[in-house]
GROMACS .gro file of C-alpha atoms in nm:
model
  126
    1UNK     CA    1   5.465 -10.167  -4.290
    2UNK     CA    2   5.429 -10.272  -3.921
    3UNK     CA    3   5.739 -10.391  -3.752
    4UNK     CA    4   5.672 -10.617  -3.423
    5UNK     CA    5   5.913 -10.647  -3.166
    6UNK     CA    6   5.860 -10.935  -2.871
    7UNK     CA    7   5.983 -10.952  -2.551
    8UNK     CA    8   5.974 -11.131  -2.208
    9UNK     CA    9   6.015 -11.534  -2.308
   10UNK     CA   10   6.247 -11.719  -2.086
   11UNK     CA   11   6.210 -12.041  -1.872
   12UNK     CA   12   5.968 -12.049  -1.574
   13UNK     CA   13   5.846 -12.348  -1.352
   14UNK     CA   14   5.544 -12.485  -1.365
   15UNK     CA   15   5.275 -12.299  -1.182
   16UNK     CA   16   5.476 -11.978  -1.266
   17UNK     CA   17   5.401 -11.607  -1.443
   18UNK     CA   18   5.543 -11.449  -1.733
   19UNK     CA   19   5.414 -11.199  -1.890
   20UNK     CA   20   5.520 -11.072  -2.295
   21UNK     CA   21   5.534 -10.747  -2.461
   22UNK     CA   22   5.498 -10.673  -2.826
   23UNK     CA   23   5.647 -10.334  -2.896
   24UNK     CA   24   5.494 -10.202  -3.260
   25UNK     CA   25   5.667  -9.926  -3.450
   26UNK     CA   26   5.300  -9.808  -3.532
   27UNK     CA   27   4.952  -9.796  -3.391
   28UNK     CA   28   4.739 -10.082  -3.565
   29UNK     CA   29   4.428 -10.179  -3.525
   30UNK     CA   30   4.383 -10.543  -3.417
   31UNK     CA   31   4.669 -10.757  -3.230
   32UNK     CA   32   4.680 -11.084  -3.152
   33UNK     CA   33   4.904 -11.340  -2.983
   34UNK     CA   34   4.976 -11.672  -3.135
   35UNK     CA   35   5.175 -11.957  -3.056
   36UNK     CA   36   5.385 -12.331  -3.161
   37UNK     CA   37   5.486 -12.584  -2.987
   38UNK     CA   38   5.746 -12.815  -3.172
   39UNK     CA   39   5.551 -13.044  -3.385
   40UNK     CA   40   5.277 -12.844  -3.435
   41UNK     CA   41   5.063 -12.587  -3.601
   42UNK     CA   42   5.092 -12.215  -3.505
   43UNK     CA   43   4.719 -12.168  -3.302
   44UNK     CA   44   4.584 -11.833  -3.162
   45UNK     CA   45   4.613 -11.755  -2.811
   46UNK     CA   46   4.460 -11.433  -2.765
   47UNK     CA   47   4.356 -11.093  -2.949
   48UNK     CA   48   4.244 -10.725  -2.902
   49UNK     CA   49   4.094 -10.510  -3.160
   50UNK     CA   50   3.988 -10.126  -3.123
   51UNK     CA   51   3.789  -9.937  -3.018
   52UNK     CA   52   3.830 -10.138  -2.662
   53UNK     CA   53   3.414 -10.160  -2.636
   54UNK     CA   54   3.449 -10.484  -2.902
   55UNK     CA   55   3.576 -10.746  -2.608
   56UNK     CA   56   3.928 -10.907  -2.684
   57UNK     CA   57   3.885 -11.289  -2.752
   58UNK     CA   58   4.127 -11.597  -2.610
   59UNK     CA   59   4.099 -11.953  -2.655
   60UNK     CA   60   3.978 -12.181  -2.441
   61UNK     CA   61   4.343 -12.348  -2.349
   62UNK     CA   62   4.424 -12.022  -2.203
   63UNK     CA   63   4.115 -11.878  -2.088
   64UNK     CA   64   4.122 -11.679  -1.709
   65UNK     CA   65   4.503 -11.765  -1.742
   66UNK     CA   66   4.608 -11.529  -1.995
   67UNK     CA   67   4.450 -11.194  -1.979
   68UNK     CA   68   4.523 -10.959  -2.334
   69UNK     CA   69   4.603 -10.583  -2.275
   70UNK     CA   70   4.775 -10.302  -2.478
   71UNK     CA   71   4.905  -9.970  -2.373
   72UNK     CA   72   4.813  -9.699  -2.674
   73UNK     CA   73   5.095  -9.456  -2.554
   74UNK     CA   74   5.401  -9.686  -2.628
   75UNK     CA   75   5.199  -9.913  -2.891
   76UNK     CA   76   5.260 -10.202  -2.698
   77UNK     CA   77   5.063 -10.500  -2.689
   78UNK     CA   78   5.099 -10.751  -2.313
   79UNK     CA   79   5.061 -11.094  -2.213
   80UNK     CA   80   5.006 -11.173  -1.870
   81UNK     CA   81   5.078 -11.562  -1.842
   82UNK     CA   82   5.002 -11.734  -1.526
   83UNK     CA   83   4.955 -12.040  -1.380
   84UNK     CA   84   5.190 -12.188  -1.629
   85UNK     CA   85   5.222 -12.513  -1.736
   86UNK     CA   86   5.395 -12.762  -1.944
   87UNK     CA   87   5.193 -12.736  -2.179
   88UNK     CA   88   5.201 -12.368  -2.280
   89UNK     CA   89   5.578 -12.418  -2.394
   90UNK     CA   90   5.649 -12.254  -2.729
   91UNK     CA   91   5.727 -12.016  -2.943
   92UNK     CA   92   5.543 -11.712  -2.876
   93UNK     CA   93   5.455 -11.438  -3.184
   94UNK     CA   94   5.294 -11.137  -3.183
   95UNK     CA   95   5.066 -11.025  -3.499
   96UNK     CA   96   4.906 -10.735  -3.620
   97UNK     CA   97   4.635 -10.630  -3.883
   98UNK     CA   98   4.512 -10.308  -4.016
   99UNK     CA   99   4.181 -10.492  -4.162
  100UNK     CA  100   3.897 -10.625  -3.969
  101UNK     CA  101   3.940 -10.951  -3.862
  102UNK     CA  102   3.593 -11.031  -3.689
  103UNK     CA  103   3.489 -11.106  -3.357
  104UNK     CA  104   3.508 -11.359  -3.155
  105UNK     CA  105   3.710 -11.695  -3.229
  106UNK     CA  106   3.769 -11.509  -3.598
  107UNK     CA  107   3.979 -11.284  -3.425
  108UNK     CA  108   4.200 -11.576  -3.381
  109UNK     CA  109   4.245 -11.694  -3.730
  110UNK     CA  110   4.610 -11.673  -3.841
  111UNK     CA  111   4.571 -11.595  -4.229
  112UNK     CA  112   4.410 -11.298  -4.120
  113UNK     CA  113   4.727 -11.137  -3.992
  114UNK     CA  114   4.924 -10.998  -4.243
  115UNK     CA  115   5.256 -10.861  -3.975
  116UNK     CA  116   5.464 -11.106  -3.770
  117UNK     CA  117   5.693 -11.090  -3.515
  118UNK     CA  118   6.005 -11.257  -3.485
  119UNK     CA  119   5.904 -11.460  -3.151
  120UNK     CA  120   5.979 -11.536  -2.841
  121UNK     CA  121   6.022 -11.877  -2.642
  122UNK     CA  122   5.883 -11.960  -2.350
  123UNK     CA  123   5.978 -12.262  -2.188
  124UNK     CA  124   5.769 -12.430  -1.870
  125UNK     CA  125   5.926 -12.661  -1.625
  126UNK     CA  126   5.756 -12.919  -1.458
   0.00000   0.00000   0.00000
């Protein structure tokens, strides 16, 4: 078992940074940021995988905006969010995987994530 811990939601303007943290209690393999909006279904935002020479993977909604990163030594996972906008408010969660998920947009495929967060809103002003 994997517990995942997020962090760093709140409300920010539009055109503003926040930036998330997923604390795990373990190292795992592959992590991945997802996220939902009221009304709709959960969608991949961005993912990581080891060893670091396989190149993380974000989608195209968030691409040069939200740069992936983890820190090994506190088994943290990061979201740097910028250039915020209305449309990136949601409910943030962080996942985790022991298996291999793939590369590329596979990385971003939410039944292949088998540990959840509880997540974390982030709300844009505009």
């Amino acid at each position: 078992q994997v517990q995942l811990v997020e962090s760093g939601g709140g409300l920010v303007q539009a055109g503003g940074s926040l930036r998330l943290s997923c604390a795990a209690s373990r190292p795992i393999r592959n992590m991945a940021w997802f996220r939902q909006a009221p009304g709709k279904e959960r969608e991949g935002v961005a993912a990581i995988t080891m060893p670091e020479y396989y190149p993380e993977y974000c989608s195209d909604s968030v691409q040069d905006r939200f740069p992936i990163s983890r820190d090994h030594a506190k088994n943290t996972l990061y979201l740097q969010m910028n250039s915020l906008n209305a449309e990136d408010t949601a409910m943030y969660y962080c996942a985790a995987t022991a298996l291999w998920v793939g590369y590329g947009d596979a990385m971003l495929a939410r039944d292949r994530y088998e540990y959840w967060g509880q997540g974390t809103q982030v709300t844009v002003s505009s």
